[in-house]
Short mmCIF file of C-alpha atoms and ligand atoms in Angstrom, two decimals:
data_model
loop_
_atom_site.label_atom_id
_atom_site.label_comp_id
_atom_site.label_asym_id
_atom_site.label_seq_id
_atom_site.Cartn_x
_atom_site.Cartn_y
_atom_site.Cartn_z
CA MET A 574 0.12 30.04 -4.11
CA ASP A 575 -0.17 26.94 -6.82
CA PRO A 576 -0.15 23.90 -4.49
CA ILE A 577 3.02 22.14 -5.69
CA LYS A 578 4.87 25.72 -6.12
CA GLN A 579 3.87 25.51 -2.19
CA MET A 580 5.40 21.98 -1.16
CA GLN A 581 8.78 22.84 -2.94
CA LYS A 582 8.30 25.68 0.15
CA GLN A 583 7.77 23.85 3.48
CA VAL A 584 11.00 20.96 2.06
CA CYS A 585 12.22 23.79 1.40
CA GLU A 586 11.80 25.24 4.53
CA GLU A 587 11.16 22.15 7.57
CA LEU A 588 15.30 21.20 5.64
CA HIS A 589 16.24 24.57 5.86
CA GLY A 590 17.53 24.02 2.29
CA SER A 591 20.35 20.48 2.26
CA ILE A 592 19.97 17.06 3.34
CA THR A 593 22.26 13.84 2.60
CA ILE A 594 19.75 10.47 2.64
CA VAL A 595 21.05 7.33 3.31
CA VAL A 596 20.31 4.32 0.54
CA LEU A 597 20.73 1.93 2.74
CA GLY A 598 20.76 -1.76 0.81
CA ALA A 599 21.74 0.34 -2.51
CA SER A 600 22.63 -2.36 -3.99
CA GLY A 601 19.02 -4.61 -3.88
CA ASP A 602 15.95 -4.58 -5.58
CA LEU A 603 13.49 -2.15 -4.08
CA ALA A 604 16.94 0.27 -4.37
CA LYS A 605 16.96 -0.33 -7.60
CA LYS A 606 13.18 -0.72 -8.88
CA LYS A 607 11.48 2.01 -6.23
CA THR A 608 13.59 4.41 -4.08
CA PHE A 609 15.72 5.41 -6.36
CA PRO A 610 13.20 6.40 -9.35
CA ALA A 611 11.72 7.75 -7.17
CA LEU A 612 14.43 9.78 -5.32
CA PHE A 613 14.94 10.72 -8.68
CA GLY A 614 10.90 12.20 -9.38
CA LEU A 615 11.84 14.69 -6.47
CA PHE A 616 14.51 15.50 -8.23
CA LYS A 617 13.46 16.22 -11.21
CA ASN A 618 10.61 17.70 -9.70
CA GLY A 619 12.88 20.19 -8.12
CA PHE A 620 11.55 18.44 -4.90
CA LEU A 621 14.89 17.47 -2.97
CA PRO A 622 16.92 21.27 -1.46
CA ALA A 623 20.06 22.70 -3.42
CA LYS A 624 22.56 20.69 -1.04
CA THR A 625 21.53 16.93 -1.18
CA LYS A 626 23.07 14.53 -1.47
CA ILE A 627 22.61 10.64 -1.87
CA PHE A 628 24.31 7.93 -0.45
CA GLY A 629 23.55 4.47 -0.64
CA TYR A 630 24.98 2.08 1.24
CA ALA A 631 25.69 -1.73 0.48
CA ARG A 632 27.64 -4.44 1.57
CA THR A 633 28.59 -5.01 -2.58
CA GLN A 634 31.60 -3.98 -3.72
CA MET A 635 31.19 -1.89 -6.78
CA ASP A 636 33.00 1.96 -8.22
CA HIS A 637 30.81 4.75 -8.92
CA GLU A 638 30.05 4.36 -12.22
CA GLU A 639 28.66 0.72 -12.19
CA PHE A 640 26.15 1.63 -8.93
CA VAL A 641 24.54 4.69 -11.16
CA LYS A 642 24.60 2.53 -13.38
CA ARG A 643 22.48 0.17 -11.31
CA VAL A 644 20.65 2.32 -9.66
CA THR A 645 19.20 4.15 -12.92
CA GLN A 646 19.00 1.57 -14.61
CA TYR A 647 15.09 1.41 -13.58
CA ILE A 648 14.75 5.80 -14.35
CA LYS A 649 11.94 7.27 -17.03
CA ALA A 650 14.15 9.72 -18.51
CA LYS A 651 13.16 9.85 -21.82
CA GLY A 652 13.91 13.51 -22.85
CA LEU A 653 15.86 14.24 -18.88
CA GLU A 654 18.83 13.10 -19.36
CA THR A 655 20.52 16.44 -18.82
CA GLN A 656 18.00 16.34 -15.46
CA LEU A 657 20.05 12.42 -15.63
CA ASP A 658 23.02 13.56 -15.94
CA GLU A 659 22.76 15.70 -12.76
CA PHE A 660 20.88 13.63 -10.29
CA LYS A 661 23.94 11.56 -11.24
CA ASN A 662 26.22 14.18 -9.99
CA ILE A 663 24.75 13.72 -6.61
CA LEU A 664 24.66 10.38 -5.77
CA THR A 665 28.10 8.50 -4.07
CA TYR A 666 28.70 4.63 -2.73
CA VAL A 667 29.72 3.34 0.02
CA SER A 668 29.94 -1.00 0.31
CA GLY A 669 30.25 -1.46 4.14
CA GLN A 670 28.54 -4.49 6.44
CA TYR A 671 25.93 -3.80 8.11
CA ASP A 672 26.39 -5.45 10.99
CA GLN A 673 30.00 -3.82 12.17
CA ASP A 674 31.18 -0.14 13.31
CA GLU A 675 33.70 0.32 10.62
CA GLY A 676 31.25 0.86 7.64
CA PHE A 677 28.96 3.07 9.48
CA ALA A 678 32.09 5.32 10.42
CA ASN A 679 33.20 5.22 7.63
CA LEU A 680 30.42 5.96 6.01
CA ASN A 681 29.97 8.59 9.16
CA GLU A 682 33.55 10.52 8.05
CA LEU A 683 32.54 10.27 4.38
CA ILE A 684 28.84 12.11 5.11
CA ARG A 685 30.14 14.99 7.12
CA LYS A 686 32.52 15.63 4.93
CA SER A 687 30.47 16.26 2.55
CA GLU A 688 28.02 18.25 4.57
CA LYS A 689 31.64 20.45 5.32
CA GLU A 690 32.22 20.61 1.39
CA ARG A 691 28.54 21.93 1.43
CA LYS A 692 28.76 24.51 3.55
CA ILE A 693 26.32 23.16 5.20
CA GLU A 694 25.73 24.88 8.94
CA VAL A 695 25.78 23.40 12.36
CA GLY A 696 22.15 22.69 13.19
CA ASN A 697 21.26 21.98 9.50
CA ARG A 698 23.29 18.62 8.65
CA HIS A 699 20.09 16.78 8.86
CA ARG A 700 20.12 13.56 7.47
CA MET A 701 17.28 10.34 5.91
CA PHE A 702 18.31 6.89 6.31
CA TYR A 703 15.96 5.41 4.19
CA MET A 704 16.04 0.88 4.43
CA ALA A 705 16.10 -0.86 1.32
CA LEU A 706 16.89 -3.49 3.41
CA PRO A 707 15.06 -7.25 4.53
CA PRO A 708 13.79 -7.73 7.75
CA SER A 709 16.95 -9.82 9.06
CA VAL A 710 19.06 -6.88 9.77
CA PHE A 711 16.63 -3.92 10.12
CA ILE A 712 18.22 -4.72 13.77
CA PRO A 713 21.52 -4.37 13.48
CA VAL A 714 21.83 -1.37 10.46
CA ALA A 715 19.64 0.32 12.87
CA GLN A 716 21.83 0.15 15.73
CA GLY A 717 24.83 0.87 13.58
CA LEU A 718 24.10 4.00 12.47
CA LYS A 719 22.13 5.61 15.86
CA LYS A 720 25.66 4.87 17.10
CA ASN A 721 28.53 6.00 13.47
CA VAL A 722 25.49 8.36 11.59
CA TYR A 723 23.20 9.97 13.89
CA ALA A 724 22.79 13.11 12.88
CA ARG A 725 24.42 15.31 15.93
CA GLU A 726 23.59 19.06 13.92
CA GLY A 727 20.39 18.78 12.65
CA LEU A 728 17.58 16.06 12.07
CA ASN A 729 17.42 12.67 12.09
CA ARG A 730 14.77 10.47 10.22
CA ILE A 731 14.04 6.74 8.87
CA VAL A 732 12.86 5.08 6.72
CA ILE A 733 11.75 1.03 7.20
CA GLU A 734 9.41 -1.02 5.40
CA LYS A 735 7.60 -4.41 5.84
CA PRO A 736 7.58 -6.71 7.22
CA PHE A 737 7.86 -5.39 10.17
CA GLY A 738 7.69 -8.73 12.63
CA LYS A 739 5.08 -12.29 11.62
CA ASP A 740 3.01 -11.48 14.65
CA SER A 741 2.24 -9.45 17.80
CA GLU A 742 5.07 -11.28 19.39
CA SER A 743 7.82 -10.40 16.95
CA SER A 744 6.63 -7.39 16.05
CA ALA A 745 6.78 -5.62 18.87
CA VAL A 746 10.66 -7.45 19.56
CA LEU A 747 10.79 -5.06 17.10
CA ALA A 748 9.12 -2.18 17.35
CA LYS A 749 11.20 -2.65 20.62
CA ALA A 750 14.55 -2.32 19.23
CA LEU A 751 13.69 0.44 16.06
CA ALA A 752 12.36 2.52 19.47
CA ASN A 753 16.09 2.01 21.53
CA CYS A 754 17.26 4.02 17.97
CA PHE A 755 15.13 6.42 16.81
CA THR A 756 12.08 7.95 19.03
CA GLU A 757 7.94 7.78 16.31
CA ARG A 758 9.30 11.13 15.05
CA GLU A 759 12.17 10.11 13.03
CA THR A 760 10.77 6.78 11.84
CA PHE A 761 8.33 6.64 9.25
CA ARG A 762 7.31 2.96 8.50
CA ILE A 763 5.63 2.75 4.77
CA ASP A 764 2.72 1.70 3.77
CA HIS A 765 2.69 1.96 -0.20
CA TYR A 766 -0.95 1.91 -1.00
CA LEU A 767 -1.38 4.91 1.88
CA GLY A 768 1.16 6.34 -1.35
CA LYS A 769 -1.63 5.40 -3.57
CA GLU A 770 -3.50 8.51 -5.14
CA MET A 771 -7.08 6.84 -4.91
CA VAL A 772 -5.76 5.63 -1.00
CA LYS A 773 -4.83 8.96 -0.68
CA ASN A 774 -8.42 9.99 -1.89
CA VAL A 775 -10.73 8.45 0.55
CA LEU A 776 -10.85 10.68 3.15
CA MET A 777 -11.38 13.79 0.83
CA VAL A 778 -14.34 11.62 -0.81
CA ARG A 779 -15.67 10.44 2.11
CA PHE A 780 -15.51 14.31 4.01
CA ALA A 781 -15.38 16.88 1.32
CA ASN A 782 -19.48 15.54 0.69
CA VAL A 783 -22.54 15.29 2.13
CA PHE A 784 -23.97 13.29 -0.05
CA PHE A 785 -21.93 10.47 1.20
CA SER A 786 -21.00 11.21 4.83
CA GLN A 787 -24.63 10.33 5.04
CA VAL A 788 -25.00 6.60 4.21
CA TRP A 789 -22.07 5.50 5.92
CA SER A 790 -22.65 2.94 7.86
CA ARG A 791 -24.36 0.36 8.56
CA VAL A 792 -28.70 2.09 8.01
CA ASN A 793 -27.69 1.67 4.71
CA ILE A 794 -23.92 0.06 3.46
CA ASP A 795 -24.49 -4.11 3.42
CA ASN A 796 -21.56 -4.56 2.52
CA VAL A 797 -17.51 -4.26 1.96
CA GLN A 798 -15.53 -6.17 -0.51
CA ILE A 799 -11.95 -5.03 -1.01
CA THR A 800 -10.03 -6.78 -3.63
CA PHE A 801 -6.87 -7.16 -4.33
CA LYS A 802 -6.13 -9.83 -7.54
CA GLU A 803 -2.03 -9.49 -8.99
CA PRO A 804 -1.85 -12.27 -12.31
CA PHE A 805 1.25 -13.79 -11.51
CA GLY A 806 2.55 -15.89 -9.29
CA THR A 807 5.69 -16.02 -7.73
CA GLU A 808 7.76 -16.53 -9.40
CA GLY A 809 11.44 -15.94 -8.03
CA ARG A 810 9.94 -14.81 -4.50
CA GLY A 811 9.03 -17.60 -3.34
CA GLY A 812 12.13 -18.38 -0.33
CA TYR A 813 9.80 -14.38 0.81
CA PHE A 814 6.66 -15.13 0.46
CA ASP A 815 6.37 -18.72 1.29
CA GLY A 816 7.13 -17.46 5.37
CA PHE A 817 5.43 -14.90 4.95
CA GLY A 818 2.14 -15.82 2.76
CA ILE A 819 -0.60 -14.23 1.30
CA ILE A 820 -2.20 -12.42 4.23
CA ARG A 821 1.41 -11.54 6.24
CA ASP A 822 2.81 -10.36 2.27
CA VAL A 823 -1.02 -7.35 1.87
CA MET A 824 -3.47 -8.65 3.98
CA GLN A 825 -2.39 -7.95 7.66
CA ASN A 826 -0.58 -4.06 5.94
CA HIS A 827 -2.26 -2.91 2.55
CA LEU A 828 -5.48 -3.82 2.21
CA LEU A 829 -6.25 -3.32 5.88
CA GLN A 830 -5.07 0.09 5.98
CA VAL A 831 -7.54 0.70 3.02
CA LEU A 832 -9.77 -0.46 5.64
CA SER A 833 -9.65 1.88 8.86
CA LEU A 834 -9.56 4.68 5.87
CA ILE A 835 -12.43 3.41 4.56
CA ALA A 836 -14.80 2.96 8.00
CA MET A 837 -12.50 5.97 10.47
CA GLU A 838 -14.52 7.65 12.20
CA ARG A 839 -14.36 12.08 10.95
CA PRO A 840 -10.73 13.17 12.43
CA ILE A 841 -10.90 16.43 14.35
CA SER A 842 -8.37 17.28 11.74
CA THR A 843 -6.14 16.82 8.38
CA GLU A 844 -2.89 16.57 11.28
CA ALA A 845 -1.41 14.06 10.82
CA GLU A 846 -1.29 12.40 14.52
CA ASP A 847 -5.00 12.96 14.44
CA ILE A 848 -5.86 11.40 11.52
CA ARG A 849 -4.15 8.56 12.29
CA ASP A 850 -5.44 8.55 15.75
CA GLU A 851 -9.26 7.36 14.41
CA LYS A 852 -7.52 4.78 12.65
CA VAL A 853 -6.06 2.98 15.52
CA LYS A 854 -10.19 3.56 17.06
CA VAL A 855 -11.43 1.37 14.49
CA LEU A 856 -8.64 -1.58 14.06
CA LYS A 857 -9.09 -1.81 18.48
CA CYS A 858 -12.93 -2.53 16.93
CA ILE A 859 -12.11 -5.16 14.66
CA HIS A 860 -12.29 -8.84 16.38
CA PRO A 861 -9.59 -11.27 15.82
CA VAL A 862 -10.64 -12.87 12.20
CA THR A 863 -10.96 -16.51 13.26
CA VAL A 864 -11.43 -19.42 11.85
CA GLU A 865 -15.18 -19.65 10.16
CA ASN A 866 -14.85 -16.55 8.38
CA ILE A 867 -11.68 -17.85 5.84
CA LEU A 868 -11.27 -19.39 2.63
CA LEU A 869 -7.87 -19.42 1.22
CA GLY A 870 -5.63 -21.32 -1.71
CA GLN A 871 -2.83 -22.31 -3.84
CA TYR A 872 -2.83 -21.91 -7.00
CA VAL A 873 -2.04 -24.89 -9.31
CA GLY A 874 -0.06 -25.02 -12.58
CA ALA A 875 -2.47 -24.34 -15.86
CA ASN A 876 -2.03 -22.39 -18.70
CA GLY A 877 1.13 -23.86 -19.22
CA LYS A 878 1.57 -21.27 -15.31
CA PRO A 879 3.24 -23.27 -13.05
CA GLY A 880 1.83 -24.09 -9.69
CA TYR A 881 2.21 -22.19 -6.44
CA LEU A 882 4.74 -25.83 -5.63
CA GLU A 883 6.80 -26.52 -8.84
CA ASP A 884 7.99 -22.72 -8.05
CA ASP A 885 12.56 -23.49 -7.98
CA THR A 886 12.34 -21.12 -5.17
CA ILE A 887 9.67 -22.52 -3.02
CA LYS A 888 11.68 -25.45 -1.51
CA ASN A 889 9.18 -26.72 0.44
CA LYS A 890 7.32 -28.94 -1.68
CA LYS A 891 4.69 -29.87 1.10
CA SER A 892 4.11 -26.81 1.67
CA LEU A 893 0.68 -25.40 3.66
CA THR A 894 1.61 -21.07 2.10
CA PRO A 895 -1.25 -19.92 1.34
CA THR A 896 -1.60 -17.48 -1.62
CA PHE A 897 -4.96 -16.99 -1.80
CA ALA A 898 -7.47 -15.70 0.98
CA ALA A 899 -11.13 -14.14 1.43
CA LEU A 900 -11.82 -13.33 4.54
CA VAL A 901 -14.38 -11.18 6.70
CA LEU A 902 -13.35 -8.73 9.64
CA PHE A 903 -16.30 -7.09 11.53
CA ILE A 904 -15.70 -4.19 13.56
CA GLU A 905 -17.96 -4.26 16.32
CA ASN A 906 -19.11 0.05 16.62
CA GLU A 907 -21.64 1.76 16.35
CA ARG A 908 -21.73 2.85 12.92
CA TRP A 909 -20.81 -0.91 12.08
CA GLU A 910 -21.82 -3.58 13.55
CA GLY A 911 -22.97 -6.65 11.66
CA VAL A 912 -21.51 -4.89 8.23
CA PRO A 913 -18.79 -7.32 6.51
CA PHE A 914 -15.42 -5.88 5.09
CA ILE A 915 -14.96 -8.57 3.03
CA LEU A 916 -10.88 -8.73 1.74
CA LYS A 917 -9.64 -11.65 -0.51
CA ALA A 918 -6.79 -10.99 -2.21
CA GLY A 919 -4.78 -13.72 -4.24
CA LYS A 920 -1.44 -14.43 -6.59
CA ALA A 921 -1.98 -16.14 -9.73
CA LEU A 922 -5.86 -14.25 -10.35
CA ASN A 923 -7.49 -14.00 -13.53
CA GLU A 924 -6.05 -10.27 -13.90
CA ALA A 925 -4.57 -6.46 -12.23
CA LYS A 926 -7.46 -5.18 -9.30
CA VAL A 927 -7.17 -3.36 -6.62
CA GLU A 928 -10.50 -2.53 -5.61
CA VAL A 929 -13.12 -0.53 -3.02
CA ARG A 930 -16.50 -2.47 -3.40
CA ILE A 931 -18.52 -0.53 -1.34
CA GLN A 932 -22.37 -2.30 -1.84
CA PHE A 933 -25.05 -0.18 0.11
CA ARG A 934 -28.70 -1.56 1.31
CA ASN A 935 -31.61 -2.74 -1.14
CA VAL A 936 -34.16 -0.40 -1.20
CA ALA A 937 -36.26 -0.55 1.01
CA GLY A 938 -40.52 -1.22 -0.78
CA SER A 939 -38.82 -0.88 -3.67
CA LEU A 940 -41.62 -0.09 -6.62
CA TYR A 941 -38.74 -1.40 -9.78
CA GLN A 942 -38.49 -4.38 -8.44
CA ASN A 943 -35.11 -5.73 -11.27
CA ALA A 944 -33.06 -2.58 -9.10
CA ALA A 945 -29.68 -3.25 -8.66
CA ARG A 946 -27.86 -2.53 -5.52
CA ASN A 947 -26.08 1.17 -5.86
CA GLU A 948 -22.15 -0.13 -5.05
CA LEU A 949 -19.42 3.02 -4.64
CA VAL A 950 -16.87 1.35 -6.37
CA LEU A 951 -13.16 3.48 -5.33
CA ARG A 952 -11.07 2.12 -8.65
CA VAL A 953 -7.45 2.01 -7.05
CA GLN A 954 -6.58 0.75 -10.17
CA PRO A 955 -5.10 -0.20 -13.03
CA ASP A 956 -6.62 2.96 -14.33
CA GLU A 957 -7.42 5.40 -11.03
CA ALA A 958 -11.66 5.47 -10.51
CA VAL A 959 -14.36 6.29 -8.83
CA TYR A 960 -18.13 5.07 -9.98
CA ILE A 961 -21.31 4.63 -8.69
CA LYS A 962 -23.38 1.79 -10.29
CA PHE A 963 -27.26 3.45 -9.84
CA ASN A 964 -30.58 2.23 -11.33
CA ASN A 965 -31.70 4.60 -14.56
CA LYS A 966 -34.06 4.40 -16.70
CA GLN A 967 -33.02 2.52 -19.97
CA PRO A 968 -33.25 6.16 -22.45
CA GLY A 969 -36.29 5.14 -24.85
CA LEU A 970 -39.37 4.87 -24.96
CA SER A 971 -38.89 1.65 -22.63
CA TYR A 972 -39.03 2.14 -18.98
CA GLN A 973 -36.53 -0.83 -18.39
CA THR A 974 -34.39 -0.27 -15.68
CA ILE A 975 -31.19 -0.12 -16.28
CA GLN A 976 -27.85 -0.56 -14.13
CA SER A 977 -26.09 2.40 -14.82
CA GLU A 978 -22.81 4.52 -13.73
CA LEU A 979 -22.09 7.48 -12.64
CA ASP A 980 -18.32 7.67 -13.21
CA LEU A 981 -15.24 9.58 -12.73
CA THR A 982 -12.14 7.62 -14.73
CA TYR A 983 -9.23 9.54 -14.26
CA GLN A 984 -7.95 9.51 -17.33
CA TYR A 985 -10.80 10.78 -19.97
CA ARG A 986 -11.76 12.99 -16.46
CA TYR A 987 -8.10 15.03 -15.34
CA THR A 988 -7.02 14.27 -18.48
CA ASP A 989 -3.30 15.81 -18.00
CA MET A 990 -2.71 15.14 -14.76
CA SER A 991 0.29 13.22 -13.98
CA ILE A 992 0.87 11.23 -10.73
CA PRO A 993 2.91 10.45 -8.76
CA ASP A 994 4.88 7.08 -8.29
CA ALA A 995 3.79 5.82 -4.42
CA TYR A 996 7.14 5.83 -3.47
CA GLU A 997 7.59 9.69 -4.92
CA SER A 998 4.20 10.44 -3.06
CA LEU A 999 5.69 8.69 0.18
CA ILE A 1000 9.18 10.06 0.77
CA LEU A 1001 8.02 13.95 -0.21
CA ASP A 1002 6.42 13.38 2.49
CA VAL A 1003 8.64 12.12 4.55
CA LEU A 1004 11.01 15.43 3.51
CA ARG A 1005 8.44 17.29 4.33
CA ASN A 1006 7.85 16.00 8.54
CA ASP A 1007 4.10 14.19 7.38
CA HIS A 1008 3.31 11.26 8.83
CA SER A 1009 -0.35 10.76 7.96
CA ASN A 1010 0.40 8.22 5.60
CA PHE A 1011 2.92 6.25 7.54
CA VAL A 1012 1.90 3.40 9.71
CA ARG A 1013 2.35 4.42 13.73
CA SER A 1014 3.54 2.06 16.26
CA ASP A 1015 0.48 1.09 18.21
CA GLU A 1016 -1.30 1.31 14.66
CA LEU A 1017 0.83 -1.86 13.75
CA GLU A 1018 -0.23 -3.36 16.94
CA ALA A 1019 -3.66 -3.05 16.98
CA ALA A 1020 -3.26 -4.68 12.74
CA TRP A 1021 -1.64 -7.88 14.57
CA LYS A 1022 -3.84 -8.57 16.84
CA ILE A 1023 -6.24 -9.02 14.44
CA PHE A 1024 -4.38 -11.27 12.32
CA THR A 1025 -2.13 -13.28 14.95
CA PRO A 1026 -4.33 -15.83 16.03
CA LEU A 1027 -5.28 -16.69 13.12
CA LEU A 1028 -1.58 -17.34 11.10
CA HIS A 1029 -0.75 -19.03 13.91
CA LYS A 1030 -3.23 -21.84 13.70
CA ILE A 1031 -2.21 -22.32 9.28
CA ASP A 1032 1.52 -22.58 10.53
CA GLU A 1033 0.32 -25.33 13.62
CA ARG A 1034 -1.26 -26.36 10.22
CA HIS A 1035 -4.46 -26.85 12.58
CA GLU A 1036 -7.20 -29.33 11.94
CA ASP A 1037 -9.60 -26.84 10.55
CA ILE A 1038 -7.33 -24.74 7.99
CA HIS A 1039 -8.61 -26.05 4.57
CA LEU A 1040 -6.44 -24.98 1.99
CA TYR A 1041 -8.01 -24.81 -1.55
CA PRO A 1042 -6.08 -25.29 -4.63
CA TYR A 1043 -6.95 -22.88 -7.70
CA GLU A 1044 -6.02 -23.00 -11.41
CA TYR A 1045 -3.15 -20.67 -11.84
CA GLY A 1046 -4.96 -17.04 -14.33
CA SER A 1047 -8.10 -18.28 -12.57
CA ARG A 1048 -10.63 -16.46 -10.70
CA GLY A 1049 -9.34 -17.87 -7.27
CA PRO A 1050 -10.80 -21.31 -5.67
CA ALA A 1051 -14.59 -22.09 -6.65
CA GLU A 1052 -15.36 -21.83 -2.91
CA LEU A 1053 -15.04 -17.97 -3.22
CA VAL A 1054 -18.15 -17.10 -4.98
CA PRO A 1055 -20.76 -18.90 -1.95
CA PHE A 1056 -17.96 -18.18 0.55
CA ILE A 1057 -19.39 -14.17 -0.85
CA ARG A 1058 -22.99 -14.43 -1.10
CA LYS A 1059 -22.95 -16.35 2.64
CA TYR A 1060 -22.18 -13.15 3.93
CA GLY A 1061 -24.70 -10.65 2.00
CA TYR A 1062 -23.15 -9.98 -1.38
CA ASP A 1063 -25.56 -9.38 -3.92
CA ARG A 1064 -24.77 -9.81 -7.54
CA SER A 1065 -27.95 -9.57 -8.96
CA ASN A 1066 -26.94 -8.13 -12.47
CA VAL A 1067 -24.17 -10.95 -13.57
CA ASN A 1068 -24.57 -9.53 -16.97
CA TYR A 1069 -22.49 -6.05 -15.93
CA LYS A 1070 -19.26 -5.05 -16.13
CA TRP A 1071 -17.60 -1.49 -16.30
CA PRO A 1072 -16.58 -0.50 -17.77
CA LEU A 1073 -16.02 -2.45 -21.01
CA GLN A 1074 -19.96 -2.40 -22.57
CA SER A 1075 -23.10 -0.30 -23.19
CA VAL A 1076 -25.49 -1.17 -20.43
CA ALA A 1077 -28.19 -0.34 -22.45
CA THR A 1078 -27.06 -3.19 -24.74
CA THR A 1079 -26.59 -5.92 -22.23
CA ALA A 1080 -30.64 -5.51 -20.85
CA ASN A 1081 -31.39 -5.22 -24.70
CA LYS A 1082 -30.26 -8.38 -24.33
CA GLU A 1083 -31.61 -9.81 -21.28
CA GLN A 1084 -34.89 -7.75 -22.86
CA LYS A 1085 -34.91 -10.28 -25.76
CA LEU A 1086 -34.43 -13.54 -23.76
C1 BG6 B 2032 4.30 -6.16 -1.32
C2 BG6 B 2032 4.16 -7.73 -2.03
O1 BG6 B 2032 3.77 -5.36 -0.22
O2 BG6 B 2032 2.85 -5.86 -2.84
C3 BG6 B 2032 3.99 -8.08 -2.67
O3 BG6 B 2032 5.02 -7.84 -0.92
C4 BG6 B 2032 2.35 -7.56 -4.23
O4 BG6 B 2032 3.72 -9.26 -3.47
C5 BG6 B 2032 2.90 -5.75 -3.52
O5 BG6 B 2032 3.73 -7.94 -4.93
C6 BG6 B 2032 1.98 -5.64 -5.22
O6 BG6 B 2032 1.99 -4.30 -4.91
P1 BG6 B 2032 1.94 -3.20 -6.00
O7 BG6 B 2032 1.99 -2.00 -5.40
O8 BG6 B 2032 1.76 -3.62 -7.12
O9 BG6 B 2032 0.38 -3.64 -5.77
#
């Protein structure tokens, strides 16, 4: 069966043809930029059951037209106007408070009425709650939902997104409060990186290709780099960011999730719990990151762009919140002992890029002096690609070794591809009841353990913590290159750049010099 049809069937069977989706925080940014466009994507591709209704819930008072306008403004519907009109017909807005029963009771009444109108049988009155909310109201909303809106005649699913606390302690408090309202089976903790195409590809690359499984360990791998670069600063988001910093914002979650997929052992099956068991195991093998293994930075104004502290939304003008971090984790197990996993993340850098770079060891007793190290690169964004840097004879009369690549660039190989947004893919998983790409509570706990001691030191401005300035639009603090080298990363051919130039030409030029 066509895989798309198979998934549509799965959703239909799982939900018996109907669901009510409630988006809490429906007037906010996440809802309009991500949640509603993702829901429309699923609707237009036939993944929402026939009897679906979507309720938006938020504090803002607004009429139906205003709500529809707001939540459809980011939807790309050129040529899909009819489908968009049909989508609008399944939307309803309800306004209410987040900490009072009255609003939730009213929401419940409206849902019940709609379930009857849609002629949904008792037992199939399923409800999915999507919390597109600030963390300050996670707990009261979960409690309000449990008390007033929880489905008694069907399944319940709750979707929630970071921040899941600020450290081990606060995360545990949140976890406990949520667990009182929804079971672990009902809970889907989103890390949207797990919905990205290349991240979903990691296990397939590793475990469906015999030539990778053989080399995937300390025997052949020298170091692993996981890099996140954004070319813009905190502009406008400083209020949130200043209390969190880059480590909490993207490293403890997105980059660590990628790391766990790269480093975990082979799961006994592709079932969600088997995969998550292995992720938890590998996270438990990582010791908390230490001050010796970090490099922190904060951007300053340059090239006409404001520095972090000049951002109007940063209230503390002496803030020491890092906007850049490079840190090294070691996995104490048989496969990885001694291999540095270098995580790098920064805002206001020179480019937008997320990638995993696995650098192999030198060829032992190599015949060819200028042979560079092999690298396997998984480019997450932009422009998904998998490529291997390898050594090749320069074509022609020369016996020069040149660095070249085996290149799987998606846009050239999969010319008819259509890659959905991460949120679309993840909401589909919720509908299919597949937890593989969601964070389990013990996984979250293990992830916080790795970072909490360091985060506390940074928060307390411990004397061992240094913050290096870097210019807006630069590659990060100047100290970065020696920092990475210290952990063994070898960038022998600095002229090599993928995929923008012909390596043969570069080698020619080098020869002439
Ligand atoms: C979010 C962070 O989780 O991820 C943001 O809070 C960051 O600061 C964003 O910009 C990056 O996501 P993406 O999908 O644009 O790489």
